[in-house]
């Protein structure tokens, strides 16, 4: 695999361009072209010789949309292929205020959550900062015409495959580059990072000074229950997670979020709702309830709509700020990891590693 230009910040791009004997303003042309989602070979303002020189060292197209699935509600799901043939997936949700893109940070995942399809084959590899960013650049390029100023993707959630804090250095580098002036410049306030609760990395993130929204996948109200569905809960307790969240709030001034996937017979009766209220009441947080997207390799079942709204009602009555996530794009391939797993199975696709 060649190197990836989209890994570089503007300052690093400039350094590289100068080291290749080109004039400084070429760095701006190159960087702008890349941020518009162009391949090196498609940046018309650069000379053929310079592009050929760059292409010897760098991937022309580090992330490519291999397939797009269109949902009847406007949601688009993508299967991206990386230059080594690995696959990750992403989603674009269209709202009135802009488009929210869900992106992946790893090929596969090693966290082992019992309800999640991304982790079924374990971790294959981390994505680089530029591969994470390029998922946005190619999708934004596709929809550029739909937005003023050419930036259609306004919001980003790190909720695709992988555990972002398990790929900490590249994820933070990505966050710095995606929010930087002169780049695609997505506001940190419009970016949400979801973690299964890697506590030491949550503290580290709080200290980075990038005020993104921190979301923790909770899915249970006590450690014993949580350990049944999330192996990572054996390493970090809910009490430790709550302390790290409080620290995040103290450092960034941002309220934090919890995801709570409703699993039939596991975590969504009235007693669980009460336990969740007493755990979180008075904290500067919001709870997002998610309906389980059933994964065929797992036996866990989703709750019905009525039960989901009932659970939400208990939380609201208890004084929590909470919402039940609208189910979007469910007609085109389900939750995290299901597109990739389905594709690999259907096509006996061998990832070339
Ligand atoms: N690794 C990160 C982000 C990836 S998943 C994390 O654990 O937070 C984003 C969210 O989707 C997490 O809350 C995850 O628990 C949830 N999720 C995964 N599989 C799901 C499924 N089949 N149905 C519903 N939610 C799921």
Coordinates of C-alpha atoms and ligand atoms in Angstrom, one line a residue:
X1 CA 0.0 0.0 0.0
X2 CA 1.3 3.5 -0.9
X3 CA 1.1 6.4 1.6
X4 CA -2.0 8.5 1.9
X5 CA -1.9 12.2 1.2
X6 CA -5.1 12.9 3.0
X7 CA -3.3 11.9 6.2
X8 CA -1.5 15.2 6.1
X9 CA -2.5 18.5 7.5
X10 CA -2.2 21.6 5.4
X11 CA 1.2 22.5 7.0
X12 CA 2.5 18.9 6.3
X13 CA 1.2 19.1 2.7
X14 CA 3.1 22.3 2.2
X15 CA 6.3 20.8 3.6
X16 CA 5.9 17.9 1.3
X17 CA 5.3 20.0 -1.8
X18 CA 8.3 22.2 -1.0
X19 CA 10.5 19.1 -0.5
X20 CA 9.5 18.0 -4.0
X21 CA 10.9 21.2 -5.4
X22 CA 7.5 22.7 -6.2
X23 CA 6.3 26.3 -5.4
X24 CA 4.4 26.9 -2.2
X25 CA 1.1 27.9 -3.9
X26 CA 1.0 24.4 -5.4
X27 CA 0.4 23.1 -1.9
X28 CA -2.8 25.1 -1.7
X29 CA -4.0 23.8 -5.0
X30 CA -3.2 20.3 -4.1
X31 CA -4.8 20.5 -0.6
X32 CA -7.9 22.2 -2.0
X33 CA -8.3 19.6 -4.7
X34 CA -8.0 16.8 -2.1
X35 CA -10.5 18.5 0.2
X36 CA -12.9 18.6 -2.7
X37 CA -12.7 14.9 -2.8
X38 CA -10.7 14.7 -6.0
X39 CA -8.2 12.1 -6.9
X40 CA -4.6 13.3 -7.3
X41 CA -4.9 12.6 -11.1
X42 CA -8.1 14.8 -11.3
X43 CA -6.6 18.0 -9.9
X44 CA -6.4 20.0 -13.1
X45 CA -4.4 22.9 -11.7
X46 CA -1.3 20.8 -11.1
X47 CA 1.1 19.7 -13.8
X48 CA 1.1 16.2 -15.1
X49 CA 4.7 15.6 -14.1
X50 CA 4.0 16.7 -10.5
X51 CA 0.9 14.5 -10.3
X52 CA 2.8 11.6 -11.6
X53 CA 5.5 12.2 -9.0
X54 CA 2.9 12.3 -6.3
X55 CA 1.2 9.2 -7.5
X56 CA 4.4 7.2 -7.2
X57 CA 4.4 7.7 -3.5
X58 CA 0.7 8.2 -2.7
X59 CA -2.6 6.4 -3.3
X60 CA -4.6 8.1 -6.0
X61 CA -7.9 7.1 -4.4
X62 CA -7.5 5.8 -0.9
X63 CA -11.2 5.4 -0.3
X64 CA -13.6 4.4 -3.1
X65 CA -17.4 4.0 -3.0
X66 CA -17.8 0.4 -4.0
X67 CA -21.6 0.2 -3.7
X68 CA -24.4 2.6 -2.7
X69 CA -27.7 1.5 -1.2
X70 CA -30.6 3.9 -1.4
X71 CA -33.2 3.8 1.3
X72 CA -36.8 4.9 0.6
X73 CA -36.4 7.6 3.3
X74 CA -33.5 9.2 1.5
X75 CA -30.7 7.7 3.6
X76 CA -27.8 6.4 1.6
X77 CA -25.5 3.6 2.8
X78 CA -22.1 3.0 1.3
X79 CA -19.7 0.2 1.1
X80 CA -16.3 1.8 0.8
X81 CA -13.2 -0.1 -0.4
X82 CA -9.8 0.8 0.8
X83 CA -6.7 0.5 -1.3
X84 CA -5.7 -2.9 0.1
X85 CA -9.2 -4.3 -0.7
X86 CA -10.6 -4.0 2.8
X87 CA -14.2 -2.9 3.2
X88 CA -15.8 -0.5 5.6
X89 CA -19.2 1.1 5.6
X90 CA -20.9 4.4 6.1
X91 CA -24.3 6.1 6.1
X92 CA -25.5 9.5 5.0
X93 CA -28.7 10.8 6.7
X94 CA -30.4 13.7 5.2
X95 CA -31.9 16.3 7.5
X96 CA -33.3 19.8 6.8
X97 CA -30.4 21.5 8.5
X98 CA -27.8 19.4 6.6
X99 CA -26.4 16.0 6.1
X100 CA -25.0 13.8 8.8
X101 CA -22.5 11.1 7.8
X102 CA -21.6 8.1 9.9
X103 CA -18.1 6.9 9.3
X104 CA -15.9 4.0 10.3
X105 CA -12.5 4.1 12.2
X106 CA -11.4 0.5 11.9
X107 CA -11.9 -2.5 9.7
X108 CA -13.8 -4.8 12.0
X109 CA -13.5 -4.3 15.8
X110 CA -12.1 -6.2 18.7
X111 CA -14.5 -5.1 21.4
X112 CA -16.8 -8.1 21.1
X113 CA -20.2 -6.5 21.9
X114 CA -22.8 -9.2 21.7
X115 CA -25.3 -7.3 19.6
X116 CA -22.9 -5.9 17.0
X117 CA -22.0 -7.2 13.5
X118 CA -18.8 -5.2 13.2
X119 CA -17.0 -7.3 15.7
X120 CA -18.0 -10.7 14.3
X121 CA -14.7 -11.3 12.6
X122 CA -12.6 -9.4 15.1
X123 CA -10.3 -6.5 14.3
X124 CA -8.6 -6.5 10.8
X125 CA -6.8 -3.2 11.0
X126 CA -7.0 0.4 12.0
X127 CA -7.8 3.1 9.4
X128 CA -5.4 5.9 9.0
X129 CA -6.5 9.5 9.7
X130 CA -6.7 10.1 5.9
X131 CA -8.8 7.0 5.3
X132 CA -11.2 8.2 8.0
X133 CA -11.3 11.7 6.4
X134 CA -11.6 10.4 2.8
X135 CA -14.9 8.7 3.6
X136 CA -16.3 12.2 4.1
X137 CA -14.5 13.7 1.2
X138 CA -15.8 11.3 -1.4
X139 CA -19.4 11.4 -0.1
X140 CA -19.3 15.2 0.1
X141 CA -18.0 15.3 -3.4
X142 CA -21.0 13.3 -4.5
X143 CA -23.4 15.7 -3.0
X144 CA -21.5 19.0 -3.4
X145 CA -24.0 20.5 -5.7
X146 CA -26.7 20.2 -3.1
X147 CA -25.1 22.7 -0.7
X148 CA -24.1 26.3 -0.5
X149 CA -20.3 26.6 -0.6
X150 CA -19.9 23.0 -1.7
X151 CA -20.1 21.5 1.8
X152 CA -23.0 19.1 1.9
X153 CA -21.8 17.0 4.8
X154 CA -22.3 19.3 7.9
X155 CA -22.3 16.7 10.7
X156 CA -20.3 13.6 11.4
X157 CA -20.7 10.8 13.7
X158 CA -18.0 8.2 14.5
X159 CA -20.4 5.3 14.8
X160 CA -19.6 3.1 11.9
X161 CA -17.4 0.0 12.3
X162 CA -14.7 0.1 14.9
X163 CA -14.0 1.6 18.3
X164 CA -12.6 5.1 17.6
X165 CA -10.7 5.3 20.9
X166 CA -9.0 1.9 20.2
X167 CA -7.5 3.7 17.2
X168 CA -6.7 6.8 19.3
X169 CA -3.8 8.5 17.5
X170 CA -5.3 8.3 14.0
X171 CA -8.8 9.3 15.2
X172 CA -7.4 12.4 17.0
X173 CA -5.3 13.3 14.0
X174 CA -8.5 12.9 11.8
X175 CA -10.4 15.2 14.3
X176 CA -7.8 17.8 14.0
X177 CA -7.7 17.7 10.2
X178 CA -11.4 17.6 9.7
X179 CA -12.0 20.6 11.9
X180 CA -9.0 22.7 10.6
X181 CA -9.6 26.0 8.8
X182 CA -8.8 25.7 5.1
X183 CA -9.9 22.0 5.0
X184 CA -13.4 20.7 4.9
X185 CA -13.7 22.5 8.2
X186 CA -16.5 20.7 10.0
X187 CA -17.2 22.3 13.4
X188 CA -16.2 20.2 16.4
X189 CA -19.7 20.9 17.8
X190 CA -21.1 19.0 14.8
X191 CA -19.0 15.9 15.4
X192 CA -20.0 13.0 17.7
X193 CA -17.6 10.3 18.8
X194 CA -19.1 7.1 20.2
X195 CA -17.1 4.9 22.5
X196 CA -17.8 1.6 24.3
X197 CA -16.1 3.3 27.3
X198 CA -12.3 3.0 27.1
X199 CA -11.9 5.2 30.2
X200 CA -8.2 6.2 30.0
X201 CA -8.7 7.3 26.4
X202 CA -11.8 9.3 27.4
X203 CA -9.6 11.3 29.8
X204 CA -7.0 11.7 27.0
X205 CA -9.7 13.0 24.6
X206 CA -10.9 15.5 27.1
X207 CA -7.4 16.9 27.3
X208 CA -7.0 17.3 23.5
X209 CA -9.0 20.5 23.5
X210 CA -11.3 19.4 20.6
X211 CA -14.9 20.1 21.9
X212 CA -16.7 17.3 20.0
X213 CA -19.7 15.5 21.5
X214 CA -18.8 12.5 23.5
X215 CA -21.2 9.6 23.4
X216 CA -20.8 6.4 25.5
X217 CA -22.5 3.2 24.6
X218 CA -24.0 2.2 28.0
X219 CA -26.7 -0.4 27.2
X220 CA -27.1 -1.5 30.8
X221 CA -27.6 0.0 34.2
X222 CA -25.2 -2.1 36.3
X223 CA -21.8 -3.7 35.7
X224 CA -23.0 -7.3 35.8
X225 CA -25.6 -6.8 33.1
X226 CA -23.2 -4.7 31.0
X227 CA -20.6 -7.4 31.2
X228 CA -23.1 -9.9 29.7
X229 CA -23.4 -7.8 26.5
X230 CA -20.2 -5.8 26.4
X231 CA -16.9 -7.6 27.3
X232 CA -15.2 -4.3 27.7
X233 CA -17.3 -3.7 30.8
X234 CA -15.0 -6.2 32.6
X235 CA -12.2 -3.7 32.2
X236 CA -14.0 -0.5 33.1
X237 CA -17.0 -0.1 35.5
X238 CA -19.9 2.2 34.9
X239 CA -18.8 4.3 37.9
X240 CA -15.4 4.9 36.2
X241 CA -17.2 5.8 33.0
X242 CA -19.4 8.3 34.7
X243 CA -16.3 9.9 36.4
X244 CA -14.6 10.2 33.0
X245 CA -17.7 11.8 31.5
X246 CA -17.8 14.3 34.4
X247 CA -14.2 15.1 33.6
X248 CA -15.1 15.5 29.9
X249 CA -17.8 18.0 30.8
X250 CA -15.5 19.9 33.2
X251 CA -12.8 20.2 30.5
X252 CA -15.0 21.0 27.4
X253 CA -18.2 22.4 28.8
X254 CA -20.0 19.9 26.5
X255 CA -22.8 17.8 27.8
X256 CA -22.3 14.1 27.0
X257 CA -24.5 11.4 25.6
X258 CA -25.3 7.8 26.3
X259 CA -26.5 5.3 23.8
X260 CA -28.8 2.6 25.2
X261 CA -29.8 -0.1 22.8
X262 CA -33.1 -1.7 23.8
X263 CA -32.7 -5.5 23.9
X264 CA -35.8 -7.6 24.6
X265 CA -35.7 -9.3 28.0
X266 CA -32.3 -7.8 28.8
X267 CA -32.4 -4.1 29.6
X268 CA -35.8 -2.5 29.0
X269 CA -38.4 -3.1 31.6
X270 CA -39.6 -0.6 34.2
X271 CA -37.0 -1.5 36.8
X272 CA -34.2 -0.9 34.3
X273 CA -35.7 2.5 33.5
X274 CA -35.7 3.4 37.1
X275 CA -32.2 2.2 37.6
X276 CA -31.1 4.3 34.6
X277 CA -32.8 7.4 36.0
X278 CA -31.1 7.0 39.4
X279 CA -27.8 6.5 37.6
X280 CA -28.0 9.5 35.4
X281 CA -30.3 12.0 37.0
X282 CA -28.9 15.4 37.6
X283 CA -25.9 14.8 35.2
X284 CA -25.4 17.1 32.2
X285 CA -26.3 14.3 29.7
X286 CA -28.8 13.1 27.2
X287 CA -29.8 9.5 26.5
X288 CA -30.4 8.2 23.0
X289 CA -32.4 5.1 22.9
X290 CA -31.8 2.8 20.0
X291 CA -33.9 0.0 18.7
X292 CA -31.8 -3.1 18.3
X293 CA -31.0 -4.0 14.7
X294 CA -31.1 -7.7 14.9
X295 CA -28.0 -9.4 13.7
X296 CA -28.7 -12.9 12.3
X297 CA -25.5 -14.4 13.9
X298 CA -26.7 -13.4 17.3
X299 CA -29.8 -14.4 19.3
X300 CA -30.6 -11.0 20.8
X301 CA -34.1 -9.6 20.0
X302 CA -35.3 -6.1 19.4
X303 CA -38.1 -4.6 21.6
X304 CA -41.4 -3.6 20.0
X305 CA -42.3 0.0 19.4
X306 CA -44.8 0.1 22.2
X307 CA -42.2 -1.1 24.8
X308 CA -39.6 1.3 23.4
X309 CA -42.0 4.3 23.9
X310 CA -43.0 3.1 27.3
X311 CA -39.3 2.9 28.3
X312 CA -38.8 6.4 27.0
X313 CA -41.8 7.6 29.0
X314 CA -40.3 6.2 32.2
X315 CA -37.0 8.1 31.6
X316 CA -38.8 11.3 30.8
X317 CA -41.0 11.0 33.8
X318 CA -37.9 10.4 35.9
X319 CA -36.5 13.7 34.7
X320 CA -33.9 12.5 32.1
X321 CA -33.4 14.2 28.8
X322 CA -33.9 11.3 26.3
X323 CA -35.0 10.5 22.8
X324 CA -35.8 7.4 20.9
X325 CA -33.8 7.3 17.7
X326 CA -35.8 7.4 14.6
X327 CA -35.2 4.2 12.7
X328 CA -33.7 5.2 9.4
X329 CA -32.5 3.3 6.4
X330 CA -33.5 0.0 7.9
X331 CA -34.6 -1.3 4.5
X332 CA -31.0 -1.2 3.3
X333 CA -28.8 -3.3 5.4
X334 CA -29.2 -2.6 9.1
X335 CA -26.6 -1.5 11.7
X336 CA -22.9 -1.3 12.0
X337 CA -21.0 -4.0 10.2
X338 CA -24.0 -5.7 8.6
X339 CA -23.4 -4.3 5.1
X340 CA -19.8 -5.5 5.1
X341 CA -20.6 -8.8 6.6
X342 CA -23.4 -9.4 4.1
X343 CA -21.3 -8.4 1.2
X344 CA -18.4 -10.6 2.2
X345 CA -20.8 -13.6 2.6
X346 CA -22.8 -12.9 -0.6
X347 CA -19.9 -12.5 -2.9
X348 CA -17.4 -14.9 -1.1
X349 CA -15.4 -11.7 -1.1
X350 CA -11.8 -12.3 0.0
X351 CA -10.3 -9.3 1.5
X352 CA -6.7 -9.2 0.2
X353 CA -4.5 -8.8 3.2
Ligands
LIG1 N1 -17.4 1.4 19.0 C1 -18.3 2.5 19.2 C2 -19.0 3.0 18.0 C3 -19.6 2.1 17.1 S1 -21.2 1.6 17.2 C4 -19.2 2.3 20.4 O1 -19.2 1.2 20.9 O2 -19.9 3.2 20.8 C5 -22.3 2.9 17.4 C6 -23.5 2.5 18.3 O3 -24.4 1.5 17.7 C7 -23.1 1.9 19.6 O4 -23.8 2.5 20.6 C8 -23.4 0.4 19.4 O5 -23.5 -0.2 20.7 C9 -24.6 0.5 18.6 N2 -24.9 -0.8 17.9 C10 -24.1 -1.7 17.4 N3 -24.7 -2.7 16.8 C11 -26.0 -2.5 17.0 C12 -27.2 -3.1 16.6 N4 -27.2 -4.3 16.0 N5 -28.4 -2.6 16.9 C13 -28.4 -1.4 17.5 N6 -27.4 -0.7 17.9 C14 -26.2 -1.2 17.7

